[in-house]
PDB file of C-alpha atoms in Angstrom:
ATOM      1  CA  MET A   1     -65.455  17.217 -17.422  1.00 60.00           C
ATOM      2  CA  GLU A   2     -67.531  19.257 -19.818  1.00 65.00           C
ATOM      3  CA  LYS A   3     -70.991  20.437 -18.902  1.00 81.00           C
ATOM      4  CA  GLU A   4     -73.891  18.651 -20.536  1.00 90.00           C
ATOM      5  CA  ARG A   5     -75.921  20.725 -22.944  1.00 95.00           C
ATOM      6  CA  ILE A   6     -79.417  19.909 -24.219  1.00 97.00           C
ATOM      7  CA  ILE A   7     -80.816  21.560 -27.333  1.00 98.00           C
ATOM      8  CA  ILE A   8     -84.423  21.315 -28.482  1.00 98.00           C
ATOM      9  CA  GLY A   9     -85.056  21.933 -32.161  1.00 98.00           C
ATOM     10  CA  ILE A  10     -88.485  22.844 -33.491  1.00 98.00           C
ATOM     11  CA  ASP A  11     -89.847  22.738 -37.025  1.00 96.00           C
ATOM     12  CA  PRO A  12     -93.026  24.770 -36.561  1.00 94.00           C
ATOM     13  CA  GLY A  13     -96.142  23.905 -38.494  1.00 90.00           C
ATOM     14  CA  THR A  14     -99.888  24.232 -38.192  1.00 89.00           C
ATOM     15  CA  ASN A  15    -100.606  20.731 -39.527  1.00 92.00           C
ATOM     16  CA  VAL A  16     -97.529  18.928 -38.213  1.00 94.00           C
ATOM     17  CA  MET A  17     -94.901  20.276 -35.837  1.00 96.00           C
ATOM     18  CA  GLY A  18     -91.592  18.422 -35.744  1.00 96.00           C
ATOM     19  CA  TYR A  19     -89.157  18.355 -32.858  1.00 98.00           C
ATOM     20  CA  GLY A  20     -85.771  16.883 -32.075  1.00 98.00           C
ATOM     21  CA  ILE A  21     -83.789  16.903 -28.870  1.00 98.00           C
ATOM     22  CA  LEU A  22     -80.009  16.624 -28.752  1.00 97.00           C
ATOM     23  CA  ARG A  23     -77.831  15.897 -25.768  1.00 97.00           C
ATOM     24  CA  VAL A  24     -74.294  17.214 -26.112  1.00 95.00           C
ATOM     25  CA  LEU A  25     -71.687  15.665 -23.855  1.00 93.00           C
ATOM     26  CA  ASP A  26     -67.933  15.966 -24.338  1.00 89.00           C
ATOM     27  CA  ASN A  27     -68.676  17.987 -27.445  1.00 90.00           C
ATOM     28  CA  LYS A  28     -70.503  15.057 -29.069  1.00 93.00           C
ATOM     29  CA  PRO A  29     -74.163  15.487 -29.998  1.00 96.00           C
ATOM     30  CA  GLN A  30     -76.462  12.503 -29.636  1.00 96.00           C
ATOM     31  CA  LEU A  31     -80.157  11.995 -30.226  1.00 97.00           C
ATOM     32  CA  MET A  32     -82.332  11.999 -27.126  1.00 97.00           C
ATOM     33  CA  ALA A  33     -85.723  12.126 -28.822  1.00 97.00           C
ATOM     34  CA  MET A  34     -87.544  13.218 -31.930  1.00 97.00           C
ATOM     35  CA  GLY A  35     -91.147  13.213 -32.937  1.00 97.00           C
ATOM     36  CA  VAL A  36     -94.084  15.050 -34.381  1.00 97.00           C
ATOM     37  CA  LEU A  37     -97.204  16.673 -33.100  1.00 96.00           C
ATOM     38  CA  GLN A  38    -100.154  15.946 -35.407  1.00 95.00           C
ATOM     39  CA  LEU A  39    -102.445  18.956 -35.441  1.00 94.00           C
ATOM     40  CA  ASN A  40    -104.792  17.993 -38.306  1.00 91.00           C
ATOM     41  CA  LYS A  41    -107.371  16.628 -35.864  1.00 92.00           C
ATOM     42  CA  PHE A  42    -108.054  20.160 -34.588  1.00 91.00           C
ATOM     43  CA  ASP A  43    -110.373  22.161 -36.856  1.00 90.00           C
ATOM     44  CA  ASN A  44    -109.827  25.412 -34.996  1.00 92.00           C
ATOM     45  CA  HIS A  45    -106.516  27.236 -35.600  1.00 91.00           C
ATOM     46  CA  TYR A  46    -106.507  28.561 -32.016  1.00 94.00           C
ATOM     47  CA  LEU A  47    -106.837  25.052 -30.600  1.00 96.00           C
ATOM     48  CA  ARG A  48    -103.826  24.054 -32.711  1.00 95.00           C
ATOM     49  CA  LEU A  49    -101.812  26.955 -31.307  1.00 96.00           C
ATOM     50  CA  ASN A  50    -102.792  25.993 -27.769  1.00 96.00           C
ATOM     51  CA  ARG A  51    -101.738  22.386 -28.409  1.00 97.00           C
ATOM     52  CA  ILE A  52     -98.351  23.537 -29.772  1.00 97.00           C
ATOM     53  CA  PHE A  53     -97.800  25.640 -26.646  1.00 97.00           C
ATOM     54  CA  GLU A  54     -98.771  22.782 -24.316  1.00 97.00           C
ATOM     55  CA  ARG A  55     -96.656  20.191 -26.153  1.00 97.00           C
ATOM     56  CA  VAL A  56     -93.555  22.372 -26.339  1.00 97.00           C
ATOM     57  CA  LEU A  57     -93.914  23.164 -22.625  1.00 98.00           C
ATOM     58  CA  GLY A  58     -94.280  19.435 -21.949  1.00 97.00           C
ATOM     59  CA  LEU A  59     -91.107  18.658 -23.914  1.00 98.00           C
ATOM     60  CA  ILE A  60     -89.253  21.422 -22.073  1.00 97.00           C
ATOM     61  CA  ASP A  61     -90.387  20.117 -18.696  1.00 97.00           C
ATOM     62  CA  GLN A  62     -89.489  16.547 -19.668  1.00 97.00           C
ATOM     63  CA  TYR A  63     -86.041  17.111 -21.256  1.00 97.00           C
ATOM     64  CA  LEU A  64     -84.980  20.394 -19.571  1.00 97.00           C
ATOM     65  CA  PRO A  65     -83.225  21.885 -22.611  1.00 97.00           C
ATOM     66  CA  ASP A  66     -80.677  24.671 -22.198  1.00 97.00           C
ATOM     67  CA  GLU A  67     -81.443  26.218 -25.580  1.00 97.00           C
ATOM     68  CA  MET A  68     -84.052  26.171 -28.346  1.00 97.00           C
ATOM     69  CA  ALA A  69     -83.326  26.271 -32.062  1.00 98.00           C
ATOM     70  CA  ILE A  70     -86.291  26.980 -34.289  1.00 97.00           C
ATOM     71  CA  GLU A  71     -86.723  27.113 -38.020  1.00 94.00           C
ATOM     72  CA  ALA A  72     -87.685  30.606 -39.121  1.00 90.00           C
ATOM     73  CA  PRO A  73     -90.638  30.859 -41.489  1.00 78.00           C
ATOM     74  CA  PHE A  74     -89.497  31.399 -45.036  1.00 71.00           C
ATOM     75  CA  PHE A  75     -91.213  33.836 -47.341  1.00 66.00           C
ATOM     76  CA  GLY A  76     -93.891  31.990 -49.274  1.00 68.00           C
ATOM     77  CA  LYS A  77     -96.409  32.959 -51.904  1.00 68.00           C
ATOM     78  CA  ASN A  78     -99.412  32.462 -49.632  1.00 81.00           C
ATOM     79  CA  VAL A  79     -99.601  35.256 -47.058  1.00 82.00           C
ATOM     80  CA  GLN A  80    -102.302  33.443 -45.052  1.00 82.00           C
ATOM     81  CA  SER A  81    -100.238  30.280 -44.543  1.00 81.00           C
ATOM     82  CA  MET A  82     -97.194  32.447 -43.772  1.00 83.00           C
ATOM     83  CA  LEU A  83     -99.179  34.191 -41.030  1.00 87.00           C
ATOM     84  CA  LYS A  84    -100.330  30.855 -39.549  1.00 86.00           C
ATOM     85  CA  LEU A  85     -96.779  29.485 -39.619  1.00 88.00           C
ATOM     86  CA  GLY A  86     -95.498  32.620 -37.889  1.00 90.00           C
ATOM     87  CA  ARG A  87     -98.115  32.188 -35.185  1.00 93.00           C
ATOM     88  CA  ALA A  88     -97.095  28.538 -34.677  1.00 93.00           C
ATOM     89  CA  GLN A  89     -93.470  29.602 -34.386  1.00 95.00           C
ATOM     90  CA  GLY A  90     -94.375  32.393 -31.960  1.00 95.00           C
ATOM     91  CA  VAL A  91     -96.340  30.062 -29.708  1.00 96.00           C
ATOM     92  CA  ALA A  92     -93.440  27.576 -29.562  1.00 97.00           C
ATOM     93  CA  MET A  93     -91.094  30.470 -28.767  1.00 96.00           C
ATOM     94  CA  ALA A  94     -93.448  31.742 -26.046  1.00 96.00           C
ATOM     95  CA  ALA A  95     -93.323  28.309 -24.393  1.00 97.00           C
ATOM     96  CA  ALA A  96     -89.510  28.481 -24.320  1.00 97.00           C
ATOM     97  CA  LEU A  97     -89.515  32.075 -23.097  1.00 97.00           C
ATOM     98  CA  SER A  98     -91.890  31.151 -20.274  1.00 96.00           C
ATOM     99  CA  ARG A  99     -89.137  28.811 -19.005  1.00 96.00           C
ATOM    100  CA  ASP A 100     -86.286  31.305 -19.625  1.00 95.00           C
ATOM    101  CA  ILE A 101     -84.797  29.248 -22.448  1.00 96.00           C
ATOM    102  CA  PRO A 102     -82.760  31.225 -24.991  1.00 96.00           C
ATOM    103  CA  ILE A 103     -83.932  30.899 -28.602  1.00 97.00           C
ATOM    104  CA  ALA A 104     -81.995  30.920 -31.864  1.00 96.00           C
ATOM    105  CA  GLU A 105     -83.749  31.135 -35.227  1.00 96.00           C
ATOM    106  CA  TYR A 106     -82.321  29.661 -38.397  1.00 96.00           C
ATOM    107  CA  ALA A 107     -83.512  30.003 -41.969  1.00 93.00           C
ATOM    108  CA  PRO A 108     -84.328  26.694 -43.706  1.00 93.00           C
ATOM    109  CA  LEU A 109     -81.458  27.305 -46.150  1.00 94.00           C
ATOM    110  CA  LYS A 110     -78.981  27.762 -43.264  1.00 95.00           C
ATOM    111  CA  ILE A 111     -80.164  24.554 -41.581  1.00 96.00           C
ATOM    112  CA  LYS A 112     -79.897  22.492 -44.782  1.00 96.00           C
ATOM    113  CA  MET A 113     -76.495  24.010 -45.535  1.00 96.00           C
ATOM    114  CA  SER A 114     -75.113  23.174 -42.086  1.00 96.00           C
ATOM    115  CA  ILE A 115     -76.338  19.565 -42.221  1.00 96.00           C
ATOM    116  CA  THR A 116     -75.761  18.603 -45.858  1.00 95.00           C
ATOM    117  CA  GLY A 117     -73.512  21.331 -47.260  1.00 94.00           C
ATOM    118  CA  ASN A 118     -76.290  22.129 -49.749  1.00 93.00           C
ATOM    119  CA  GLY A 119     -78.883  24.826 -49.063  1.00 91.00           C
ATOM    120  CA  GLY A 120     -81.173  23.270 -51.665  1.00 92.00           C
ATOM    121  CA  ALA A 121     -81.092  19.772 -50.149  1.00 95.00           C
ATOM    122  CA  SER A 122     -84.346  17.828 -49.929  1.00 95.00           C
ATOM    123  CA  LYS A 123     -85.947  16.827 -46.630  1.00 95.00           C
ATOM    124  CA  GLU A 124     -84.939  13.229 -47.434  1.00 96.00           C
ATOM    125  CA  GLN A 125     -81.287  14.216 -47.878  1.00 96.00           C
ATOM    126  CA  VAL A 126     -81.335  16.074 -44.550  1.00 97.00           C
ATOM    127  CA  ALA A 127     -82.885  13.046 -42.817  1.00 97.00           C
ATOM    128  CA  ASP A 128     -80.310  10.685 -44.345  1.00 96.00           C
ATOM    129  CA  MET A 129     -77.410  12.903 -43.300  1.00 97.00           C
ATOM    130  CA  LEU A 130     -78.750  13.179 -39.730  1.00 97.00           C
ATOM    131  CA  LYS A 131     -79.089   9.406 -39.602  1.00 96.00           C
ATOM    132  CA  ARG A 132     -75.422   9.047 -40.529  1.00 96.00           C
ATOM    133  CA  MET A 133     -74.025  11.888 -38.424  1.00 96.00           C
ATOM    134  CA  LEU A 134     -75.888  10.920 -35.255  1.00 96.00           C
ATOM    135  CA  HIS A 135     -75.743   7.134 -35.883  1.00 96.00           C
ATOM    136  CA  ILE A 136     -79.510   6.769 -35.685  1.00 96.00           C
ATOM    137  CA  PRO A 137     -80.676   3.182 -36.336  1.00 94.00           C
ATOM    138  CA  GLU A 138     -83.063   2.852 -39.287  1.00 93.00           C
ATOM    139  CA  GLU A 139     -85.868   1.609 -37.024  1.00 93.00           C
ATOM    140  CA  ASN A 140     -85.672   4.851 -35.006  1.00 93.00           C
ATOM    141  CA  MET A 141     -86.210   7.020 -38.080  1.00 94.00           C
ATOM    142  CA  LEU A 142     -89.730   8.379 -38.409  1.00 93.00           C
ATOM    143  CA  PRO A 143     -91.684   8.511 -41.672  1.00 92.00           C
ATOM    144  CA  GLN A 144     -92.607  12.153 -41.007  1.00 93.00           C
ATOM    145  CA  LEU A 145     -89.724  14.332 -42.132  1.00 95.00           C
ATOM    146  CA  ASP A 146     -90.908  17.163 -39.872  1.00 95.00           C
ATOM    147  CA  ALA A 147     -89.239  15.275 -36.992  1.00 96.00           C
ATOM    148  CA  THR A 148     -85.852  15.240 -38.715  1.00 96.00           C
ATOM    149  CA  ASP A 149     -86.343  18.900 -39.685  1.00 96.00           C
ATOM    150  CA  GLY A 150     -86.719  19.737 -35.992  1.00 97.00           C
ATOM    151  CA  LEU A 151     -83.645  17.655 -35.191  1.00 98.00           C
ATOM    152  CA  ALA A 152     -81.752  19.403 -38.004  1.00 97.00           C
ATOM    153  CA  ALA A 153     -82.507  22.790 -36.396  1.00 98.00           C
ATOM    154  CA  ALA A 154     -81.008  21.538 -33.114  1.00 98.00           C
ATOM    155  CA  LEU A 155     -77.886  20.139 -34.811  1.00 97.00           C
ATOM    156  CA  CYS A 156     -77.479  23.311 -36.870  1.00 97.00           C
ATOM    157  CA  HIS A 157     -77.536  25.283 -33.610  1.00 97.00           C
ATOM    158  CA  PHE A 158     -74.902  22.972 -32.129  1.00 97.00           C
ATOM    159  CA  PHE A 159     -72.668  23.549 -35.157  1.00 95.00           C
ATOM    160  CA  GLN A 160     -73.210  27.326 -35.114  1.00 94.00           C
ATOM    161  CA  THR A 161     -72.484  27.751 -31.408  1.00 93.00           C
ATOM    162  CA  ASN A 162     -69.711  25.183 -31.177  1.00 84.00           C
ATOM    163  CA  ARG A 163     -67.284  26.442 -33.789  1.00 66.00           C
ATOM    164  CA  PRO A 164     -63.990  27.847 -32.653  1.00 59.00           C
ATOM    165  CA  GLN A 165     -63.914  31.497 -33.608  1.00 54.00           C
ATOM    166  CA  SER A 166     -61.242  32.357 -36.123  1.00 55.00           C
ATOM    167  CA  GLU A 167     -59.707  35.799 -36.403  1.00 57.00           C
ATOM    168  CA  LYS A 168     -59.505  35.263 -40.141  1.00 62.00           C
ATOM    169  CA  THR A 169     -62.559  35.334 -42.329  1.00 70.00           C
ATOM    170  CA  TYR A 170     -62.755  34.214 -45.918  1.00 70.00           C
ATOM    171  CA  THR A 171     -65.216  35.097 -48.628  1.00 75.00           C
ATOM    172  CA  SER A 172     -64.453  32.125 -50.901  1.00 76.00           C
ATOM    173  CA  TRP A 173     -62.037  29.268 -51.543  1.00 77.00           C
ATOM    174  CA  LYS A 174     -60.063  31.610 -53.800  1.00 78.00           C
ATOM    175  CA  ASP A 175     -59.781  34.100 -50.920  1.00 77.00           C
ATOM    176  CA  TYR A 176     -58.707  31.291 -48.534  1.00 74.00           C
ATOM    177  CA  MET A 177     -56.001  30.090 -50.949  1.00 75.00           C
ATOM    178  CA  ALA A 178     -54.727  33.642 -51.455  1.00 80.00           C
ATOM    179  CA  LYS A 179     -54.424  34.195 -47.694  1.00 78.00           C
ATOM    180  CA  ASN A 180     -52.954  30.720 -46.978  1.00 77.00           C
ATOM    181  CA  PRO A 181     -50.464  29.896 -49.755  1.00 78.00           C
ATOM    182  CA  GLY A 182     -48.508  27.498 -47.526  1.00 74.00           C
ATOM    183  CA  LYS A 183     -51.567  25.284 -46.939  1.00 72.00           C
ATOM    184  CA  VAL A 184     -52.406  24.789 -50.602  1.00 67.00           C
ATOM    185  CA  LYS A 185     -50.789  21.934 -52.549  1.00 69.00           C
ATOM    186  CA  LYS A 186     -50.182  22.477 -56.203  1.00 63.00           C
TER     187      LYS A 186
END
C-alpha cells in the first residue's frame, strides 16, 4: 500500500490568491479542495499579507499537506507590482516553513507546459485541462481562474516529483529518434 501524499498549490496574489489541494493515493492525484482568497476588501497591503499568512496556515492545519508548490513571480514591467507579488509569495512560503513543509517553486511557463503541453496556454486552457485530467464536475469549477492556477501548481509538482528518472536524456525529438532507432516506425 502506497503512502498518501497531499500537495497544496498556491497561486500568490495581492488581490486574489488561488489555492488547490491534491490528494495522491496509489499514484493517482485527486482534487481535495480549491478556492480563492479575496483580498480586495483590505486597503492596507500589510493587512493583505497578514490575511494570506493566516489563510495559508489555516489550509495547512486543515488539510495537513506534505509539500507546497507555489508559482514563482514572473518578471513583469511594473516593479512595484512585482515587489508586492514577491511579498505575497514570501508570506505564503513563511506559513509553510513555520509548519516544516517543503516548498517547490515553479515558473508560470513550467506549470502551463506540464498541464497543457503549451507554455503559452491561457488560464482557461489550463482550467479545462485540469477539469479533464482530475475529472472535476463542471459545477465544482470556480469562476476565478486563480483557483485552478493554484491547483495547476500542485499538479505540476506531482508530475515533476513523480516521474521515473531515466538515465538517458534527450534534447529534442530528433535526438530521441537518433538514440532510439528501433522505437521509431518509418
